[in-house]
Amino acid sequence: MADDWHVLIEEDTRETRRAEGAELKLHRWALVATHPVDGGRERALAVAEDAALHYLPAVLARHARSGDVPARRAFLAADGSWLVWVGQRHRECHLRVTAARLVHVREESTAPPKSLKEKLRTALDGPEPFPAPWEPPG
């Protein structure tokens, strides 16, 4: 895992909610794709640039007709990530494309199921306390 590079694609998703006669447009970034890249950092940066210039979000792809080419503005940030605006007709999307090195992986592990005795004890005593929140060392 010493030189395991990936290209990450995030989309700015918008959800519209209505509350008490007001319309709220809520935005959040969501990771939509991760692509492993062979060849190190330079190759990952080149693949990230290609993704920034050619990736088409699903929202636009669903409504595209044959021959449509969406408008695109791609900005290269100082940290090496790409911020991209893509628009077609009345739809628009925002993307963030980043080359990143995978440095840590941990698989999920689950606790064994509780016995009937433990379930009854939990019902009488209450739930177990949550683990302490993370704090910086020192």
XYZ file of N, CA, C and O in Angstrom:
552
model
N 0.818 -1.191 0.000
C 0.000 0.000 0.000
C 0.863 1.257 0.000
O 0.372 2.343 0.170
N 2.161 1.125 -0.178
C 3.069 2.265 -0.122
C 2.810 3.271 -1.239
O 2.969 4.460 -1.033
N 2.402 2.804 -2.412
C 2.191 3.711 -3.537
C 0.847 3.395 -4.208
O 0.774 3.220 -5.407
N -0.195 3.351 -3.411
C -1.537 2.993 -3.877
C -2.346 4.276 -4.096
O -2.917 4.827 -3.156
N -2.400 4.759 -5.343
C -3.059 6.016 -5.670
C -4.444 5.784 -6.252
O -4.693 4.798 -6.940
N -5.351 6.714 -5.968
C -6.726 6.661 -6.451
C -7.137 8.044 -6.943
O -6.604 9.054 -6.490
N -8.103 8.071 -7.846
C -8.746 9.318 -8.243
C -10.132 9.308 -7.623
O -10.902 8.363 -7.803
N -10.432 10.347 -6.848
C -11.708 10.472 -6.161
C -12.566 11.506 -6.876
O -12.085 12.596 -7.196
N -13.824 11.167 -7.112
C -14.757 12.101 -7.742
C -15.900 12.340 -6.772
O -16.565 11.403 -6.336
N -16.101 13.610 -6.425
C -17.188 14.001 -5.541
C -18.145 14.899 -6.308
O -17.722 15.691 -7.140
N -19.433 14.773 -6.023
C -20.439 15.635 -6.634
C -21.143 16.426 -5.554
O -21.392 15.920 -4.466
N -21.469 17.661 -5.891
C -22.266 18.509 -5.013
C -23.720 18.159 -5.282
O -24.247 18.466 -6.347
N -24.352 17.478 -4.344
C -25.741 17.083 -4.537
C -26.647 18.111 -3.869
O -26.313 18.647 -2.808
N -27.749 18.392 -4.512
C -28.699 19.353 -3.962
C -30.028 18.662 -3.718
O -30.530 17.941 -4.564
N -30.568 18.914 -2.558
C -31.885 18.385 -2.209
C -32.757 19.564 -1.820
O -32.345 20.415 -1.028
N -33.940 19.643 -2.377
C -34.854 20.738 -2.067
C -35.888 20.249 -1.060
O -36.546 19.240 -1.280
N -36.006 20.968 0.040
C -36.996 20.650 1.078
C -37.890 21.866 1.267
O -37.448 23.002 1.174
N -39.128 21.602 1.560
C -40.076 22.678 1.827
C -40.528 22.575 3.278
O -40.939 21.511 3.728
N -40.461 23.707 3.985
C -40.876 23.749 5.386
C -41.549 25.081 5.664
O -40.968 26.137 5.405
N -42.762 25.028 6.155
C -43.516 26.222 6.541
C -43.549 27.268 5.437
O -43.310 28.446 5.663
N -43.784 26.839 4.225
C -43.912 27.749 3.096
C -42.602 28.231 2.513
O -42.601 28.995 1.547
N -41.488 27.818 3.071
C -40.175 28.231 2.556
C -39.533 27.052 1.825
O -39.732 25.894 2.190
N -38.781 27.359 0.797
C -38.074 26.331 0.044
C -36.592 26.398 0.380
O -35.960 27.433 0.213
N -36.058 25.290 0.889
C -34.652 25.230 1.273
C -33.897 24.355 0.283
O -34.308 23.228 0.010
N -32.799 24.863 -0.255
C -31.954 24.093 -1.162
C -30.704 23.690 -0.380
O -29.847 24.510 -0.103
N -30.638 22.401 -0.034
C -29.554 21.884 0.789
C -28.486 21.259 -0.090
O -28.790 20.413 -0.926
N -27.230 21.660 0.093
C -26.109 21.134 -0.684
C -25.214 20.303 0.221
O -25.010 20.628 1.384
N -24.645 19.218 -0.349
C -23.632 18.444 0.365
C -22.771 17.727 -0.657
O -23.239 17.358 -1.739
N -21.512 17.537 -0.320
C -20.604 16.812 -1.193
C -20.726 15.322 -0.912
O -20.734 14.907 0.242
N -20.824 14.527 -1.965
C -20.926 13.076 -1.828
C -19.885 12.419 -2.727
O -19.744 12.784 -3.899
N -19.157 11.452 -2.179
C -18.179 10.690 -2.954
C -18.940 9.734 -3.868
O -19.700 8.898 -3.399
N -18.773 9.888 -5.192
C -19.533 9.065 -6.143
C -18.669 8.039 -6.854
O -19.195 7.074 -7.403
N -17.346 8.217 -6.865
C -16.486 7.256 -7.561
C -15.075 7.299 -6.998
O -14.574 8.357 -6.633
N -14.460 6.127 -6.933
C -13.033 6.008 -6.622
C -12.434 5.074 -7.661
O -12.964 3.996 -7.905
N -11.371 5.508 -8.293
C -10.728 4.721 -9.340
C -9.261 4.497 -8.979
O -8.506 5.459 -8.859
N -8.840 3.241 -8.788
C -7.423 2.982 -8.519
C -6.580 3.288 -9.755
O -7.021 3.073 -10.886
N -5.382 3.808 -9.530
C -4.494 4.201 -10.623
C -3.139 3.541 -10.415
O -2.557 3.635 -9.334
N -2.636 2.879 -11.444
C -1.283 2.313 -11.418
C -0.307 3.341 -11.964
O -0.618 4.052 -12.913
N 0.866 3.442 -11.376
C 1.881 4.307 -11.947
C 2.319 5.455 -11.084
O 3.086 6.297 -11.525
N 1.848 5.581 -9.864
C 2.339 6.610 -8.967
C 1.581 7.917 -9.044
O 0.548 8.057 -9.690
N 2.156 8.912 -8.353
C 1.499 10.208 -8.179
C 1.289 10.938 -9.497
O 0.210 11.496 -9.745
N 2.308 10.980 -10.349
C 2.202 11.712 -11.614
C 1.092 11.142 -12.490
O 0.332 11.881 -13.113
N 1.015 9.825 -12.553
C -0.046 9.172 -13.334
C -1.416 9.483 -12.731
O -2.373 9.740 -13.459
N -1.525 9.487 -11.390
C -2.796 9.800 -10.728
C -3.231 11.228 -11.021
O -4.414 11.499 -11.258
N -2.275 12.168 -11.039
C -2.608 13.555 -11.367
C -3.093 13.678 -12.809
O -4.023 14.441 -13.097
N -2.486 12.939 -13.735
C -2.912 12.967 -15.130
C -4.317 12.378 -15.295
O -5.143 12.912 -16.045
N -4.596 11.293 -14.582
C -5.931 10.677 -14.655
C -6.966 11.600 -14.020
O -8.092 11.719 -14.523
N -6.613 12.290 -12.938
C -7.529 13.252 -12.312
C -7.861 14.393 -13.276
O -9.010 14.817 -13.371
N -6.865 14.880 -13.994
C -7.115 15.939 -14.985
C -8.043 15.437 -16.083
O -8.974 16.132 -16.484
N -7.818 14.219 -16.565
C -8.680 13.652 -17.592
C -10.115 13.502 -17.086
O -11.074 13.796 -17.802
N -10.273 13.066 -15.840
C -11.612 12.930 -15.263
C -12.288 14.289 -15.136
O -13.486 14.425 -15.416
N -11.529 15.307 -14.733
C -12.099 16.649 -14.595
C -12.580 17.188 -15.944
O -13.573 17.918 -16.007
N -11.905 16.826 -17.017
C -12.254 17.352 -18.334
C -13.283 16.507 -19.077
O -13.861 16.976 -20.067
N -13.537 15.264 -18.620
C -14.429 14.391 -19.384
C -15.537 13.712 -18.586
O -16.466 13.187 -19.187
N -15.471 13.664 -17.252
C -16.476 12.965 -16.457
C -17.836 13.650 -16.607
O -17.944 14.874 -16.525
N -18.872 12.853 -16.825
C -20.227 13.374 -16.961
C -21.076 12.830 -15.812
O -21.260 11.617 -15.693
N -21.587 13.700 -14.942
C -22.407 13.243 -13.823
C -23.666 12.530 -14.307
O -24.202 12.817 -15.382
N -24.155 11.609 -13.502
C -25.325 10.803 -13.860
C -26.558 11.668 -14.097
O -27.379 11.357 -14.966
N -26.690 12.766 -13.363
C -27.858 13.644 -13.530
C -27.921 14.188 -14.952
O -28.993 14.250 -15.555
N -26.777 14.559 -15.500
C -26.746 15.071 -16.872
C -26.793 13.945 -17.889
O -27.425 14.074 -18.939
N -26.131 12.841 -17.593
C -26.094 11.725 -18.539
C -27.487 11.136 -18.768
O -27.811 10.721 -19.881
N -28.319 11.118 -17.727
C -29.681 10.586 -17.862
C -30.510 11.368 -18.863
O -31.378 10.826 -19.520
N -30.271 12.671 -18.949
C -31.103 13.536 -19.781
C -30.421 13.967 -21.074
O -30.985 14.751 -21.831
N -29.214 13.468 -21.326
C -28.474 13.869 -22.520
C -29.010 13.143 -23.758
O -29.417 11.993 -23.693
N -28.988 13.854 -24.862
C -29.345 13.252 -26.147
C -28.074 12.976 -26.919
O -27.021 13.518 -26.627
N -28.173 12.144 -27.913
C -27.017 11.814 -28.741
C -26.455 13.086 -29.369
O -27.189 13.861 -29.975
N -25.173 13.303 -29.196
C -24.528 14.481 -29.771
C -24.441 15.671 -28.840
O -23.793 16.660 -29.168
N -25.079 15.618 -27.670
C -25.006 16.727 -26.711
C -23.616 16.805 -26.091
O -23.014 15.790 -25.756
N -23.108 18.010 -25.977
C -21.841 18.260 -25.286
C -22.117 19.345 -24.252
O -22.444 20.474 -24.613
N -22.016 19.026 -22.970
C -22.327 20.022 -21.937
C -21.248 21.087 -21.828
O -20.095 20.874 -22.194
N -21.647 22.255 -21.309
C -20.681 23.312 -21.002
C -19.867 22.876 -19.789
O -20.357 22.147 -18.933
N -18.613 23.298 -19.735
C -17.740 22.849 -18.647
C -16.730 23.936 -18.328
O -16.133 24.535 -19.209
N -16.545 24.193 -17.038
C -15.480 25.070 -16.552
C -14.713 24.298 -15.499
O -15.291 23.859 -14.508
N -13.419 24.107 -15.699
C -12.598 23.331 -14.772
C -11.524 24.237 -14.179
O -10.802 24.913 -14.908
N -11.428 24.236 -12.870
C -10.458 25.052 -12.148
C -9.495 24.136 -11.409
O -9.924 23.216 -10.712
N -8.208 24.400 -11.538
C -7.185 23.652 -10.810
C -6.827 24.446 -9.559
O -6.294 25.551 -9.635
N -7.127 23.884 -8.387
C -6.848 24.549 -7.114
C -5.370 24.422 -6.767
O -4.656 23.578 -7.314
N -4.930 25.241 -5.849
C -3.523 25.244 -5.448
C -3.097 23.909 -4.838
O -1.931 23.533 -4.929
N -4.026 23.175 -4.231
C -3.689 21.886 -3.619
C -3.694 20.737 -4.622
O -3.455 19.595 -4.256
N -3.975 21.003 -5.895
C -3.954 19.975 -6.930
C -5.302 19.365 -7.238
O -5.421 18.550 -8.150
N -6.349 19.747 -6.501
C -7.685 19.230 -6.801
C -8.344 20.071 -7.893
O -7.989 21.219 -8.111
N -9.278 19.458 -8.593
C -10.009 20.120 -9.670
C -11.421 20.424 -9.207
O -12.103 19.544 -8.679
N -11.880 21.646 -9.399
C -13.271 22.020 -9.165
C -13.891 22.284 -10.530
O -13.376 23.088 -11.305
N -14.992 21.595 -10.819
C -15.553 21.609 -12.163
C -17.029 21.970 -12.098
O -17.780 21.430 -11.278
N -17.444 22.890 -12.956
C -18.847 23.211 -13.163
C -19.234 22.635 -14.515
O -18.562 22.873 -15.509
N -20.323 21.840 -14.544
C -20.814 21.240 -15.782
C -22.283 21.611 -15.906
O -23.056 21.430 -14.954
N -22.683 22.130 -17.065
C -24.074 22.525 -17.257
C -24.595 22.121 -18.623
O -23.860 22.098 -19.612
N -25.875 21.781 -18.647
C -26.529 21.434 -19.908
C -28.001 21.788 -19.784
O -28.676 21.327 -18.866
N -28.467 22.598 -20.717
C -29.824 23.128 -20.688
C -30.057 23.811 -19.342
O -29.355 24.744 -18.998
N -31.021 23.406 -18.560
C -31.303 24.061 -17.276
C -30.732 23.292 -16.090
O -30.990 23.638 -14.945
N -29.926 22.260 -16.343
C -29.309 21.492 -15.262
C -27.836 21.872 -15.127
O -27.170 22.130 -16.117
N -27.353 21.842 -13.896
C -25.926 22.079 -13.670
C -25.441 21.228 -12.508
O -26.213 20.871 -11.622
N -24.163 20.886 -12.556
C -23.534 20.060 -11.519
C -22.177 20.649 -11.167
O -21.541 21.292 -11.994
N -21.760 20.377 -9.943
C -20.428 20.757 -9.480
C -19.695 19.490 -9.081
O -20.261 18.619 -8.430
N -18.433 19.405 -9.477
C -17.605 18.237 -9.190
C -16.321 18.665 -8.502
O -15.833 19.771 -8.735
N -15.776 17.760 -7.720
C -14.423 17.926 -7.191
C -13.684 16.638 -7.517
O -14.125 15.549 -7.153
N -12.572 16.741 -8.221
C -11.775 15.581 -8.623
C -10.404 15.726 -7.968
O -9.752 16.755 -8.101
N -9.997 14.666 -7.262
C -8.766 14.717 -6.486
C -7.968 13.435 -6.676
O -8.539 12.352 -6.744
N -6.650 13.563 -6.752
C -5.759 12.409 -6.718
C -5.344 12.230 -5.259
O -4.900 13.177 -4.614
N -5.533 11.023 -4.742
C -5.242 10.779 -3.326
C -4.545 9.435 -3.158
O -4.806 8.495 -3.899
N -3.665 9.378 -2.164
C -2.958 8.138 -1.858
C -3.673 7.442 -0.705
O -3.963 8.041 0.321
N -3.976 6.176 -0.889
C -4.608 5.376 0.153
C -3.569 5.050 1.214
O -2.542 4.444 0.913
N -3.821 5.469 2.452
C -2.835 5.256 3.509
C -3.330 4.349 4.625
O -2.530 3.891 5.436
N -4.629 4.076 4.692
C -5.126 3.237 5.779
C -6.391 2.518 5.338
O -7.263 3.115 4.707
N -6.482 1.246 5.676
C -7.677 0.455 5.406
C -7.967 -0.389 6.637
O -7.061 -1.001 7.201
N -9.216 -0.400 7.064
C -9.640 -1.283 8.141
C -10.998 -1.847 7.750
O -11.906 -1.105 7.407
N -11.122 -3.140 7.827
C -12.379 -3.801 7.500
C -13.326 -3.719 8.694
O -12.892 -3.628 9.847
N -14.597 -3.780 8.413
C -15.604 -3.741 9.457
C -15.563 -5.027 10.279
O -15.372 -6.117 9.756
N -15.749 -4.878 11.569
C -15.882 -6.054 12.431
C -17.100 -5.838 13.319
O -17.367 -4.717 13.767
N -17.841 -6.891 13.557
C -19.043 -6.790 14.378
C -18.887 -7.641 15.621
O -18.214 -8.676 15.613
N -19.518 -7.216 16.688
C -19.475 -7.956 17.936
C -20.353 -9.205 17.804
O -21.308 -9.219 17.039
N -20.032 -10.243 18.560
C -20.881 -11.441 18.498
C -22.275 -11.119 19.046
O -22.441 -10.214 19.860
N -23.291 -11.854 18.602
C -24.648 -11.574 19.092
C -24.754 -11.837 20.593
O -24.058 -12.693 21.136
N -25.636 -11.076 21.245
C -25.811 -11.225 22.688
C -26.646 -12.463 22.991
O -27.560 -12.806 22.251
N -26.319 -13.053 24.097
C -27.118 -14.196 24.560
C -28.403 -13.665 25.203
O -28.536 -12.475 25.492
N -29.332 -14.563 25.464
C -30.595 -14.163 26.086
C -30.335 -13.548 27.456
O -30.953 -12.544 27.834
N -29.385 -14.111 28.189
C -29.038 -13.588 29.513
C -28.524 -12.150 29.411
O -28.914 -11.287 30.205
N -27.655 -11.870 28.427
C -27.121 -10.512 28.238
C -28.217 -9.549 27.801
O -28.239 -8.393 28.222
N -29.141 -10.009 26.967
C -30.248 -9.153 26.546
C -31.125 -8.768 27.731
O -31.554 -7.614 27.862
N -31.418 -9.734 28.593
C -32.232 -9.445 29.779
C -31.502 -8.492 30.727
O -32.102 -7.574 31.287
N -30.188 -8.714 30.901
C -29.409 -7.833 31.770
C -29.422 -6.403 31.222
O -29.574 -5.436 31.962
N -29.290 -6.250 29.899
C -29.317 -4.918 29.273
C -30.687 -4.271 29.466
O -30.782 -3.072 29.700
N -31.758 -5.072 29.370
C -33.105 -4.531 29.554
C -33.294 -4.009 30.978
O -33.964 -2.996 31.198
N -32.712 -4.700 31.958
C -32.865 -4.276 33.350
C -31.905 -3.146 33.730
O -32.289 -2.209 34.429
N -30.657 -3.237 33.291
C -29.624 -2.269 33.685
C -29.529 -1.065 32.768
O -28.903 -0.076 33.108
N -30.078 -1.147 31.596
C -29.956 -0.068 30.620
C -28.833 -0.360 29.631
O -28.043 -1.293 29.825
N -28.740 0.415 28.592
C -27.711 0.149 27.565
C -26.306 0.435 28.087
O -26.114 1.198 29.030
N -25.325 -0.166 27.429
C -23.921 0.070 27.769
C -23.541 1.490 27.349
O -24.070 2.015 26.369
N -22.634 2.115 28.075
C -22.231 3.482 27.682
C -21.463 3.471 26.354
O -20.810 2.494 26.000
N -21.588 4.570 25.646
C -20.859 4.716 24.385
C -19.367 4.841 24.677
O -18.977 5.317 25.751
N -18.520 4.464 23.715
C -17.083 4.687 23.924
C -16.788 6.177 23.985
O -17.515 6.999 23.417
N -15.711 6.518 24.677
C -15.325 7.931 24.809
C -15.008 8.514 23.432
O -14.419 7.826 22.593
N -15.376 9.763 23.175
C -15.053 10.375 21.885
C -13.550 10.535 21.724
O -12.800 10.625 22.703
N -13.114 10.592 20.478
C -11.686 10.718 20.181
C -11.173 12.075 20.637
O -11.840 13.094 20.491
N -9.978 12.075 21.209
C -9.289 13.290 21.586
C -7.860 13.194 21.110
O -7.296 12.109 21.051
N -7.249 14.327 20.779
C -5.850 14.261 20.353
C -4.965 13.774 21.490
O -5.232 14.043 22.660
N -3.906 13.020 21.161
C -3.028 12.516 22.220
C -2.276 13.653 22.935
O -1.959 14.666 22.324
N -2.030 13.430 24.220
C -1.243 14.394 24.994
C -2.115 15.280 25.723
O -2.302 16.147 26.283
